[in-house]
Short mmCIF file of C-alpha atoms and ligand atoms in Angstrom, two decimals:
data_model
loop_
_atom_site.label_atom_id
_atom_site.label_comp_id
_atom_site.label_asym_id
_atom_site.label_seq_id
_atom_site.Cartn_x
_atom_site.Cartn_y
_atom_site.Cartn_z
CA UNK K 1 -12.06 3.13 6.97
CA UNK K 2 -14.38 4.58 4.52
CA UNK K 3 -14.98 7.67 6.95
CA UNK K 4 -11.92 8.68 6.87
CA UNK K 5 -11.91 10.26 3.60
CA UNK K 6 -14.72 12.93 4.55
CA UNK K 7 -12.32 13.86 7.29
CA UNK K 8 -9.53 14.54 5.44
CA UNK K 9 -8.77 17.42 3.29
CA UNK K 10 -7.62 17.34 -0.29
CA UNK K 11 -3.40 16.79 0.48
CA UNK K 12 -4.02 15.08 3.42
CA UNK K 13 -6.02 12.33 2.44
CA UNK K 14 -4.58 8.99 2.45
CA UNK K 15 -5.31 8.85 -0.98
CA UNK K 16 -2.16 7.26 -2.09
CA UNK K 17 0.12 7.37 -5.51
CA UNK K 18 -2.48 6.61 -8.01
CA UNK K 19 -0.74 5.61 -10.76
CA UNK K 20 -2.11 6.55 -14.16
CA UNK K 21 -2.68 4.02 -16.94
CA UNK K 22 -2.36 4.99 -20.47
CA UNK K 23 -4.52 3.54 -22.86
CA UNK K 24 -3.14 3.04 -26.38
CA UNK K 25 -7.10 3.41 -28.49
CA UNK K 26 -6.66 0.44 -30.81
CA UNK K 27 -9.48 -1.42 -32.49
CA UNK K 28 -9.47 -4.80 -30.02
CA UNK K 29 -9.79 -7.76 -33.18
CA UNK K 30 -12.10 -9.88 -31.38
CA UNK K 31 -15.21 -8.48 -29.30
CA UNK K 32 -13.82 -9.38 -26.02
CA UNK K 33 -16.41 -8.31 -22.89
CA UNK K 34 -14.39 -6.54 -20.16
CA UNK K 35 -16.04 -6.08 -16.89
CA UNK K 36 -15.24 -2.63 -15.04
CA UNK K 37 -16.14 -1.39 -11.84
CA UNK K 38 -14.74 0.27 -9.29
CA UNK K 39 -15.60 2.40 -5.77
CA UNK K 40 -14.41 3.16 -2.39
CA UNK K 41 -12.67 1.13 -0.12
CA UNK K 42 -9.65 1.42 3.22
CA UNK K 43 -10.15 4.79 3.48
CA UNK K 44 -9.09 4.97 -0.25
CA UNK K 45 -10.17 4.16 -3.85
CA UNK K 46 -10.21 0.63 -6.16
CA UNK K 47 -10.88 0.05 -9.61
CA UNK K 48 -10.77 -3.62 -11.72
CA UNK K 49 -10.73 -4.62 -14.93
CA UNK K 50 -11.84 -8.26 -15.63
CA UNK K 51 -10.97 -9.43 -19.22
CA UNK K 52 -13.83 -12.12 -19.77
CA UNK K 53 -13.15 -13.72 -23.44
CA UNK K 54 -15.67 -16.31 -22.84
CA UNK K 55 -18.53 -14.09 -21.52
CA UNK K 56 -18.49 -16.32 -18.27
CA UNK K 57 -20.02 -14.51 -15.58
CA UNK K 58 -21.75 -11.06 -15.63
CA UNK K 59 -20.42 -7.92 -14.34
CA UNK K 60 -22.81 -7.42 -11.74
CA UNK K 61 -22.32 -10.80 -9.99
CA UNK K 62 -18.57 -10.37 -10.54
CA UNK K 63 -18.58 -6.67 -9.32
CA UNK K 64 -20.85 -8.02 -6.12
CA UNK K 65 -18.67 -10.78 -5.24
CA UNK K 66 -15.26 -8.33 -5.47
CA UNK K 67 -16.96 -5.26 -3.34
CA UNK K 68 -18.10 -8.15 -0.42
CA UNK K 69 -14.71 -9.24 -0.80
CA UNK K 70 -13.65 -5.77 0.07
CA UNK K 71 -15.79 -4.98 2.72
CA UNK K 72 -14.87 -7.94 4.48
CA UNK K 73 -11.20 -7.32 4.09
CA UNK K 74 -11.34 -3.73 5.25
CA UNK K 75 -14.40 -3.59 7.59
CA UNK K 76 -14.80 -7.01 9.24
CA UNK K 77 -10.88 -7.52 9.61
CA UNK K 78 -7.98 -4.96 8.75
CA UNK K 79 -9.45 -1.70 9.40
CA UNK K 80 -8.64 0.46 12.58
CA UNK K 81 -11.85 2.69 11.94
CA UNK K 82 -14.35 0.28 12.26
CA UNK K 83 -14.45 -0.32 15.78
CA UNK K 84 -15.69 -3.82 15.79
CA UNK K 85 -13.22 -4.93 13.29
CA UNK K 86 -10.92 -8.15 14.08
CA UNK K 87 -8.44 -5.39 14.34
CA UNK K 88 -9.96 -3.37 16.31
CA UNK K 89 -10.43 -6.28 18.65
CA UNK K 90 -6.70 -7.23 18.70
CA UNK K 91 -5.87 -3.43 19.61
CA UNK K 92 -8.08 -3.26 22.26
CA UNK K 93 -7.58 -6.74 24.10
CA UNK K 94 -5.49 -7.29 26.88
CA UNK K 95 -1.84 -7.98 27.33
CA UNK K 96 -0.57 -10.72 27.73
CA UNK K 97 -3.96 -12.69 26.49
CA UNK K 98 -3.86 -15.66 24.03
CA UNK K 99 -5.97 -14.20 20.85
CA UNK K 100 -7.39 -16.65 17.86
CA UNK K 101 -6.84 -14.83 15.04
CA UNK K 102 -8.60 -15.59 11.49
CA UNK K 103 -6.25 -16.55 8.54
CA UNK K 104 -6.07 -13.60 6.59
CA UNK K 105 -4.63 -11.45 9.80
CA UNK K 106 -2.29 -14.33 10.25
CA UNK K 107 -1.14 -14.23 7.09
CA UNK K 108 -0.47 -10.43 7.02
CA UNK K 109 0.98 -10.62 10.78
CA UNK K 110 3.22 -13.07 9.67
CA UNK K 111 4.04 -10.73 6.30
CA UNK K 112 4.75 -7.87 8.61
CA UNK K 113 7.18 -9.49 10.51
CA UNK K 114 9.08 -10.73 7.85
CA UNK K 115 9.70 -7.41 6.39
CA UNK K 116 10.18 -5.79 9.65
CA UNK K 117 13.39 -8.13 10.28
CA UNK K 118 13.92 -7.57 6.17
CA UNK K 119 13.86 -3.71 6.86
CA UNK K 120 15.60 -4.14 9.98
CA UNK K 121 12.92 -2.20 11.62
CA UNK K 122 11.81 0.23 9.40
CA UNK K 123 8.79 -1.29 8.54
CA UNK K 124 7.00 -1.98 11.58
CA UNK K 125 2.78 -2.01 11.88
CA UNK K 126 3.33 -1.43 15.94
CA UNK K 127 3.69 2.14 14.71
CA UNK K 128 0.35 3.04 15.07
CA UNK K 129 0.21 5.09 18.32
CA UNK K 130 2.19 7.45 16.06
CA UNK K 131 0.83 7.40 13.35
CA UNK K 132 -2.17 8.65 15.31
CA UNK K 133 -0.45 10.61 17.26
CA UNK K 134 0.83 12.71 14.41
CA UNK K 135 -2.68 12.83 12.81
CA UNK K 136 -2.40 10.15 10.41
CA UNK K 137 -5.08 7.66 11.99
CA UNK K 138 -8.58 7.37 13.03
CA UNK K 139 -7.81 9.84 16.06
CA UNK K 140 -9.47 12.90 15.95
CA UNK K 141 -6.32 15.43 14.91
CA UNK K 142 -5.48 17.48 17.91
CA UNK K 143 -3.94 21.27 17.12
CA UNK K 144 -0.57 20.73 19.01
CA UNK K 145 -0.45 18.31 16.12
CA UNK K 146 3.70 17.86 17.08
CA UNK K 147 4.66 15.89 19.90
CA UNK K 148 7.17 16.69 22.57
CA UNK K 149 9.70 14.47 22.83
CA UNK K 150 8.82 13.01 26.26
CA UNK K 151 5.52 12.41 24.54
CA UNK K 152 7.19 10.54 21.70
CA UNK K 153 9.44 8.48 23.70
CA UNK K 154 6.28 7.74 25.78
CA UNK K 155 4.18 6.29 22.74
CA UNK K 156 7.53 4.26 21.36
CA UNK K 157 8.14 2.44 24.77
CA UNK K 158 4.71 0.69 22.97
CA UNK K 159 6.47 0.34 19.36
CA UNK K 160 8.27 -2.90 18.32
CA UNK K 161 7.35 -5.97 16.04
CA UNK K 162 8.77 -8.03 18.59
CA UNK K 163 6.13 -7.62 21.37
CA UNK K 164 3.99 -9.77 18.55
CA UNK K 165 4.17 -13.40 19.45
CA UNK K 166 2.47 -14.93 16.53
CA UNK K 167 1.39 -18.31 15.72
CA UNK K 168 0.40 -19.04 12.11
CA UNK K 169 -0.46 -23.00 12.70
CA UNK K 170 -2.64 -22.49 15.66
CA UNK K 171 -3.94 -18.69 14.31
CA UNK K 172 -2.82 -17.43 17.96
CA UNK K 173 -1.65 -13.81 18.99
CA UNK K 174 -0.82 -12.78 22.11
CA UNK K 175 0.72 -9.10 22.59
CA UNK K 176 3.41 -8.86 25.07
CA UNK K 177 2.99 -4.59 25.55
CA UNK K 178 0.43 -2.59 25.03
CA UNK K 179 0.94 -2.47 21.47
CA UNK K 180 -1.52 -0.88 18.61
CA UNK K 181 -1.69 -2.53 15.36
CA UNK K 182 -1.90 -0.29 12.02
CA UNK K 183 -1.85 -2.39 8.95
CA UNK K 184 -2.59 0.80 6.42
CA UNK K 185 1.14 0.14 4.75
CA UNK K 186 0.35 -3.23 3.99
CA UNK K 187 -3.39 -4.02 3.67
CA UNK K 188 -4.29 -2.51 0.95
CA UNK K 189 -1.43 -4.50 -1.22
CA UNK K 190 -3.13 -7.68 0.78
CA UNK K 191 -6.52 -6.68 -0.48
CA UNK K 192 -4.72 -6.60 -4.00
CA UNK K 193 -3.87 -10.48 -3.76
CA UNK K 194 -6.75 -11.93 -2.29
CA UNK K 195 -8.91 -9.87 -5.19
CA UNK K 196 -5.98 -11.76 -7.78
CA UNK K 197 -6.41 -14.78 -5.87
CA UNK K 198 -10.10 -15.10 -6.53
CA UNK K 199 -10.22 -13.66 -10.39
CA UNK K 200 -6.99 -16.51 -10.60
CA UNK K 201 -9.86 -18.77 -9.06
CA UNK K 202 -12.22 -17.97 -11.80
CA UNK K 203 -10.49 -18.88 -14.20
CA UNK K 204 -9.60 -15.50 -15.57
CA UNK K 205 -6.27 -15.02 -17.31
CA UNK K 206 -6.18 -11.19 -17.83
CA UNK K 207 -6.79 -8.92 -15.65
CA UNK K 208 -5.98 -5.34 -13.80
CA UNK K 209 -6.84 -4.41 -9.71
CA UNK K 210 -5.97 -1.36 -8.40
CA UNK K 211 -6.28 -0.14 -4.81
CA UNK K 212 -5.52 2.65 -3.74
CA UNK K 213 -2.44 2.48 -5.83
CA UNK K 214 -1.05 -0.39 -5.30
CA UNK K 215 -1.96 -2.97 -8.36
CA UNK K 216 -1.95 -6.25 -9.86
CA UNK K 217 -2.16 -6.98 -13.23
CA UNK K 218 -2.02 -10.47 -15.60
CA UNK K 219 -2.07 -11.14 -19.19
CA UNK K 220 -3.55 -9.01 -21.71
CA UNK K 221 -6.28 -6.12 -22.37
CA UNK K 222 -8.68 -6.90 -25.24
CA UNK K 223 -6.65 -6.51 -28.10
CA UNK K 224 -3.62 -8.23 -26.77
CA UNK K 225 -2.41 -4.53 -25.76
CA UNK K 226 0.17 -5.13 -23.08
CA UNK K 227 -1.31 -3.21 -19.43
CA UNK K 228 1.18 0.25 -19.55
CA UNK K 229 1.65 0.88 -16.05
CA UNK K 230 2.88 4.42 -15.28
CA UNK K 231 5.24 6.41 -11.92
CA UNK K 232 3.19 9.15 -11.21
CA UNK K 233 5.36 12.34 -10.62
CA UNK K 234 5.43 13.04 -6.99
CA UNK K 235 3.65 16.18 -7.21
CA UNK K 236 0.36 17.08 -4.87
CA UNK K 237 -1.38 18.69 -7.97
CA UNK K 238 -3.55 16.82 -10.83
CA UNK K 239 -1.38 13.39 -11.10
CA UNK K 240 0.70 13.53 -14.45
CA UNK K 241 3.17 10.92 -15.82
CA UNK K 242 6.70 10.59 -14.72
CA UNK K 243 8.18 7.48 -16.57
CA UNK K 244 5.99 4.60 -18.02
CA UNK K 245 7.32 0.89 -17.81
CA UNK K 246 6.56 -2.17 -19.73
CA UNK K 247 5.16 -5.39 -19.32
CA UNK K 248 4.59 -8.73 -21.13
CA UNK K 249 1.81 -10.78 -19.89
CA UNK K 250 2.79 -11.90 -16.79
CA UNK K 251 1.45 -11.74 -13.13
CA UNK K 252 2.82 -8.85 -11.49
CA UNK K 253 2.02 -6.19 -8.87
CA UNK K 254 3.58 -3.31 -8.46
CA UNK K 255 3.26 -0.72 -4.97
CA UNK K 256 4.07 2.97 -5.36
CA UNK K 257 4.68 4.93 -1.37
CA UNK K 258 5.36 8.86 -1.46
CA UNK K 259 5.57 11.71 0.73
CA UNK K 260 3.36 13.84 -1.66
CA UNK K 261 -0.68 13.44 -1.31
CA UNK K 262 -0.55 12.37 2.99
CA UNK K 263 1.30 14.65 4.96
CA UNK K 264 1.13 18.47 6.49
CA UNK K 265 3.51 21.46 6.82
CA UNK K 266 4.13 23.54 9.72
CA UNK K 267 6.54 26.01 10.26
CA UNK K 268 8.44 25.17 7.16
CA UNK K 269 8.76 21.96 7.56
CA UNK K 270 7.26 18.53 5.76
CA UNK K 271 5.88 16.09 7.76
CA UNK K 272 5.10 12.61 6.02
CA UNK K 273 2.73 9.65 6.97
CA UNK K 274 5.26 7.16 6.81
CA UNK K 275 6.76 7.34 10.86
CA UNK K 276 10.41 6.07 11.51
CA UNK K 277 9.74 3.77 14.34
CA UNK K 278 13.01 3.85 15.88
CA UNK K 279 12.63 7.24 16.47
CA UNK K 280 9.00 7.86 16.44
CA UNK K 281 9.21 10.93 13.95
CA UNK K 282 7.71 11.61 10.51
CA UNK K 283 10.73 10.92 7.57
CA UNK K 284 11.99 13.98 6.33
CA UNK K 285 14.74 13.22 3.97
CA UNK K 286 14.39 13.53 0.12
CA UNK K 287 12.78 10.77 -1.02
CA UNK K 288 9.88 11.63 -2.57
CA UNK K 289 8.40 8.01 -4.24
CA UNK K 290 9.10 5.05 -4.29
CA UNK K 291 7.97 1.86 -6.66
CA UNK K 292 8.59 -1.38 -6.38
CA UNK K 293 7.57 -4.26 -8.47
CA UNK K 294 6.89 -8.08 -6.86
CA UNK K 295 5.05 -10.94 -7.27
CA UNK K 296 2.93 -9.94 -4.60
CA UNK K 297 1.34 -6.78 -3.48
CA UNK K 298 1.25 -7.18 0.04
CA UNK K 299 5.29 -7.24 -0.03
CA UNK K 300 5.39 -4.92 -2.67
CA UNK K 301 3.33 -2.53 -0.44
CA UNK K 302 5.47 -3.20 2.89
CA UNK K 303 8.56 -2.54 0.97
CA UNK K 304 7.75 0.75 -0.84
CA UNK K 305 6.59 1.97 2.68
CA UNK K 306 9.40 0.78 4.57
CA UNK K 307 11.33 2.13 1.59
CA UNK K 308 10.33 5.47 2.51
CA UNK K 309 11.72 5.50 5.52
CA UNK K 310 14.65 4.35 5.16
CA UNK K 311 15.54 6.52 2.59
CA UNK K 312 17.03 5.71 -0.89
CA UNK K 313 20.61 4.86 -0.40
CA UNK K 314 19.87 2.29 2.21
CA UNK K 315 16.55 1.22 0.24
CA UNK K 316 18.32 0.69 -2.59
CA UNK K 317 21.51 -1.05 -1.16
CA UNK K 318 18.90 -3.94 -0.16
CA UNK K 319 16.77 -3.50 -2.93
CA UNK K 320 20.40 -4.57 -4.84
CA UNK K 321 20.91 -7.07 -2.20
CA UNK K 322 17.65 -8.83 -2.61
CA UNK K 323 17.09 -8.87 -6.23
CA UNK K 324 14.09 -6.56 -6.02
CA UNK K 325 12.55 -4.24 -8.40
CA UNK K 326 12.93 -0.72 -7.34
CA UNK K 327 12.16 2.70 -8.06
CA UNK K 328 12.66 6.26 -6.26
CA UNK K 329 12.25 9.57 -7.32
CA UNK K 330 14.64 11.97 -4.41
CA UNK K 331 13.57 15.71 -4.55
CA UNK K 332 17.01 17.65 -6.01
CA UNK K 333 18.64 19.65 -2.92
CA UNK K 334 17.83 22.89 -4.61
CA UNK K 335 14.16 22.02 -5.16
CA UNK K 336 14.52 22.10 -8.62
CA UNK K 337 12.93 18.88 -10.16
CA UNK K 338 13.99 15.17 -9.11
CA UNK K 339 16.15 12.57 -9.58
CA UNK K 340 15.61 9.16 -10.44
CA UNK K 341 17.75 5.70 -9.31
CA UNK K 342 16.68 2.45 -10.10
CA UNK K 343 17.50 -1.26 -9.45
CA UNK K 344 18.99 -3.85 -12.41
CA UNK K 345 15.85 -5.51 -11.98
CA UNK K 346 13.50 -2.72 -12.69
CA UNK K 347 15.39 -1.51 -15.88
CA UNK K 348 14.05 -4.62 -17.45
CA UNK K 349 10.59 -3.09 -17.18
CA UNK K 350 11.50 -0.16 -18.80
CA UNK K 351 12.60 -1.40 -22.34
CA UNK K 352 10.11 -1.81 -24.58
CA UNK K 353 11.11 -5.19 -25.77
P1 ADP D 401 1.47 5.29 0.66
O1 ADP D 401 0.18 5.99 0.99
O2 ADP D 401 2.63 6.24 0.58
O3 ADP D 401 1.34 4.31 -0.45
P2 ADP D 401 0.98 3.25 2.47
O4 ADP D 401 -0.44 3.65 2.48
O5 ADP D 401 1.36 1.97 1.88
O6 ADP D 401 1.83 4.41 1.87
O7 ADP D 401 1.47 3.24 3.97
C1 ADP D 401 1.47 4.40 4.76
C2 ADP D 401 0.70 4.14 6.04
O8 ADP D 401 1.34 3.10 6.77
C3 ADP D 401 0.66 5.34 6.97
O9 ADP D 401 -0.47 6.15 6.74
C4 ADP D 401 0.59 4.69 8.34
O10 ADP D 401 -0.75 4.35 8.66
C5 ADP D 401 1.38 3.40 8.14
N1 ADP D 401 2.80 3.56 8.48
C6 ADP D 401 3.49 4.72 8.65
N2 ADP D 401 4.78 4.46 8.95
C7 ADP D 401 4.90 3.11 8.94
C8 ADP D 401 5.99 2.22 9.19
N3 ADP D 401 7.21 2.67 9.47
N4 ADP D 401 5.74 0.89 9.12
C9 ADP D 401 4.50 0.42 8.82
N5 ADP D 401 3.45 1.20 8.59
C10 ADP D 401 3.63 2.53 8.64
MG1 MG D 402 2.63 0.52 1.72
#
């Protein structure tokens, strides 16, 4: 996916909410080592921080290990714009034919799904021909860049999760239309994981990943300084701080979706990289972020994607329903400035103590 930066312009990159973390300068009491690195990855950008109290392992094995992890992940498996990805491979075989599938597309197949029925349909990775469609995939952008509707309903007689028979014991696929697979709402928060799994694996107990926005963190920075994640304001200029939130040591991850950094105007009008799939059409209501906090980043990810689409008051209703930690930030009517809603289970985060 990495090419798809240089084809993007600055607002219509994929580049997604990149959520700002504040550092408090204090004296750390011990010398603690913390690895850093960070570079490109899915079409996007990832950064770690790898608390290492004992001075186990050195940065440059660590940050080797983590960027092969990556490649694999995005270029051998998930990616739609390496052609000889597994991905790839699904989206161009046959219909109809029994596909083995490796474990880690299982697994994220099997995430998909979930959420799709979860979302009732509102997150769905069949999208893709639309997404590509309305220039937000590996397709060359055309300039009659909106569809006609006959062309729409043409591409969404190929949407629907349920053309996916999946089957996670026997790693089996078999696609029963001509569908095309686009796992950009939901990979990168998979990436997330698997780089938590293997830090988990290390032994580490403290530690931040970040990619392309969507982020993990455990434990503590040197110091014991609690990691200060921040909700970027959904603006398209320099990122700045909306509202900060707290947390206390333990694993979380937390996936940010907005209509702000991927999209394009014409004619007046916004059009957003997150695609309704029931009717095959960039969201245009006014929800401009979304945030929501989970044990896992993959779900996390699906959910603040699927959130956009469905808008806040039905996002939040099963946000409510479900227990979930959510955030959104709706533009105000008049333009002027934005309001914010929140679940119970977010305004936890955001006490200090
Ligand atoms: P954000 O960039 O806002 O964080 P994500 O990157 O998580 O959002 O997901 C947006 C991407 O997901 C889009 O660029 C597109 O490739 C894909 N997508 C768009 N609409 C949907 C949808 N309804 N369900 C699943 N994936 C979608
Ligand atoms: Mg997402």
């Amino acid at each position: 996916m990495n090419e798809f930066l240089h084809r993007h312009r600055i607002g219509l990159t994929i580049f997604v909410l990149v959520l700002l973390f504040l550092y408090v300068q204090q004296p750390a009491r011990d010398v603690v080592q913390m690895h850093q690195f960070g570079g490109g990855t899915m079409g996007t950008t990832y950064s770690v921080k790898v608390v290492d109290e004992r001075e186990q392992v050195s940065s440059e094995l660590l940050a080797l290990e983590i960027g092969e992890l990556l490649r694999h992940l995005d270029r051998d498996l998930m990616s739609t714009y390496s052609e000889d990805s597994e991905l790839s491979e699904i989206n161009k075989a046959a219909v109809g034919e029994n596909l083995s599938i490796s474990r880690e597309m299982a697994d994220v197949l099997s995430l998909a799904l979930e959420i799709n029925t979860l979302t009732d349909g509102a997150f769905d990775v069949t999208v893709g021909p639309l997404v590509n469609r309305w220039g937000f995939g590996p397709e060359r952008r055309r300039s009659d860049r909106i569809p006609s509707q006959a062309e729409i309903d043409a591409l969404l007689s190929r949407v629907g999760s349920q053309y996916l028979e999946l089957d996670t014991d026997a790693l089996t696929l078999r696609k029963n239309a001509d569908v095309y697979i686009d796992l950009s709402g939901i990979a990168k928060g998979y990436a997330v994981d698997q780089l938590a799994h293997y830090l988990d694996g290390r032994g580490f107990g403290s530690y931040f990943i970040e990619v392309g926005g969507e982020l993990r963190i455990r434990g503590y920075k040197p110091g014991d300084e609690s990691w200060v994640p921040a909700i970027e304001k959904p603006v398209d200029t320099a990122p700045q701080v909306h509202n900060i939130f707290y947390t206390r040591g333990q694993p979380l991850a937390v996936a940010g979706s907005g209509d702000y950094r991927n999209y394009f105007d014409q004619d007046g009008v916004h059009y957003s990289h997150e695609i309704d799939p029931l009717n095959g059409r960039p969201v245009t209501h006014n929800l401009a972020a979304t945030y929501v906090i989970d044990a896992e980043a993959a779900r996390a990810d699906a959910l603040a994607t699927a959130f956009m689409v469905m808008g806040t008051d039905r996002a939040f209703a099963l946000a409510e329903r479900i227990g979930l930690a959510a955030y959104f930030i709706s533009k105000r009517p008049d333009g002027a400035g934005f309001d914010d809603r929140y679940t119970r289970a977010f305004a936890d985060y955001l006490q200090a103590d």
